[in-house]
XYZ file of C-alpha atoms in Angstrom:
159
model
C 0.003 -0.160 -0.190
C 1.401 3.357 -1.205
C 0.638 6.346 1.148
C 1.385 9.786 1.632
C 1.946 10.796 4.661
C 2.994 14.841 6.096
C 2.240 17.024 8.530
C 2.370 21.145 10.069
C 0.817 22.362 6.197
C -0.566 24.971 8.184
C -2.738 25.733 5.064
C -4.820 29.793 5.776
C -7.184 29.322 2.111
C -6.370 32.843 0.252
C -2.815 32.130 1.463
C -0.493 28.719 1.745
C 0.974 27.636 -1.548
C 2.141 24.865 -2.053
C 4.904 23.167 -4.233
C 4.020 21.762 -7.394
C 6.301 18.779 -6.846
C 3.683 18.432 -3.596
C 0.539 17.890 -5.798
C 2.510 15.359 -7.659
C 3.058 13.234 -4.878
C 0.325 12.730 -3.229
C -1.172 11.458 -7.273
C -1.718 6.645 -7.083
C -1.261 7.389 -2.728
C -4.515 4.770 -1.173
C -4.064 6.363 1.426
C -3.469 9.691 3.005
C -2.126 10.134 6.457
C -1.607 13.873 8.215
C -0.053 13.945 11.324
C -1.957 17.274 12.677
C -1.743 20.902 11.661
C -3.802 20.989 8.989
C -5.135 24.506 8.740
C -8.866 24.384 7.042
C -11.174 22.085 5.749
C -10.716 23.030 2.619
C -7.112 21.765 2.132
C -8.654 18.109 4.113
C -11.374 18.214 1.451
C -8.809 18.048 -1.507
C -7.038 15.661 0.268
C -9.894 12.981 0.893
C -10.400 13.970 -3.539
C -7.000 12.362 -3.169
C -7.299 9.092 -1.608
C -9.394 9.286 2.021
C -8.105 10.483 4.437
C -6.586 9.878 8.993
C -5.513 12.221 10.343
C -5.091 13.311 14.880
C -5.433 16.221 15.714
C -2.566 19.553 15.912
C -1.571 22.207 18.512
C -3.183 24.371 16.030
C -6.400 23.116 14.567
C -8.275 23.723 17.474
C -10.595 26.174 16.520
C -11.053 24.527 13.128
C -10.466 20.569 13.813
C -11.400 20.422 17.684
C -13.731 17.993 18.457
C -13.979 16.580 14.676
C -10.477 14.791 15.349
C -8.709 12.450 17.823
C -5.753 12.980 19.421
C -4.186 10.075 19.260
C -4.728 7.111 16.649
C -4.104 3.272 16.788
C -4.647 1.720 13.719
C -3.533 -0.652 12.195
C -3.176 -1.425 7.759
C -1.753 -4.627 6.538
C -0.290 -5.574 9.557
C 1.547 -3.144 10.561
C 0.640 -1.409 13.680
C 0.721 2.004 13.773
C 0.142 5.154 15.907
C -0.428 8.847 14.705
C 0.279 11.989 17.231
C 1.065 15.527 16.414
C 3.655 15.681 19.240
C 3.062 18.882 20.729
C 2.471 17.342 24.034
C 6.056 16.253 25.039
C 8.875 13.433 23.241
C 8.949 10.438 20.876
C 7.336 8.161 21.364
C 4.709 9.847 23.296
C 3.396 7.968 25.453
C 2.799 5.256 23.253
C 5.018 1.387 23.224
C 6.990 -1.312 22.141
C 3.253 -3.300 23.070
C 0.861 -0.985 21.504
C 2.485 0.058 18.212
C 5.248 -1.072 15.849
C 5.587 2.218 14.192
C 5.418 6.007 15.547
C 4.260 8.114 12.317
C 4.390 12.472 14.244
C 4.761 16.247 13.574
C 4.687 19.710 14.669
C 9.174 19.563 14.664
C 8.840 20.811 10.906
C 11.819 19.230 10.786
C 11.775 15.161 8.817
C 13.100 12.359 10.971
C 13.238 8.312 11.013
C 14.736 7.172 13.954
C 14.370 4.346 16.950
C 13.684 5.969 20.204
C 12.883 2.728 22.854
C 12.593 0.169 20.419
C 9.762 1.754 18.572
C 10.425 3.530 14.389
C 10.558 7.013 14.916
C 9.249 8.999 11.552
C 8.503 12.695 10.812
C 7.528 13.780 7.676
C 8.634 17.511 8.450
C 6.619 20.841 7.467
C 4.926 20.736 4.026
C 5.016 24.467 4.080
C 7.272 26.088 7.622
C 10.399 23.635 7.542
C 12.680 24.011 10.855
C 15.933 23.868 11.195
C 17.389 23.883 7.597
C 14.847 21.519 6.724
C 13.168 22.187 2.903
C 9.762 21.521 2.744
C 9.178 17.957 3.031
C 6.509 13.811 2.993
C 7.426 11.042 2.472
C 5.573 7.815 0.941
C 5.094 5.046 3.347
C 5.393 1.328 1.381
C 3.629 -0.934 4.160
C 3.834 -4.621 1.891
C 2.915 -7.378 5.196
C 5.679 -6.588 7.324
C 7.436 -5.189 5.134
C 7.400 -1.203 5.445
C 9.562 1.690 3.405
C 9.895 5.121 3.560
C 11.076 7.646 1.084
C 11.086 11.181 2.589
C 10.180 13.568 -0.104
C 12.341 17.516 -0.600
C 10.050 19.426 -1.961
C 10.242 21.988 -4.083
C 10.236 25.463 -2.480
C 7.045 26.943 -3.095
């Protein structure tokens, strides 16, 4: 399964500009996972028109998505247990443990990462629109085929 993973879009209609390759990388995704700080419902709808979206609440999403999105999710795709959390309430692995998940997807820092923390693989795709820490705009593609999980980080063109 080809899954686009994004975070920290901070979308504001009429102001936020996405790089052209962002939309190109979403094409062909069977699912889009958004790790929080979406911005507004217009973007959520645009993403959902491409593929089903699963998202969590970011620290800036409350006014639009409060009560609609959970802060934390745990779900399974093709046998891989995935946790999602934006990351604004502490450090990875954010209260998840190896008995609960195989992989944690998070955002908040706006800096891409792929590392093991307390035995859990933690992936942060970075920020699509507001990179930090010297990184550029970023996202990634998660491919899951049984227990075979591959992560392809994608650096986006600057808008």
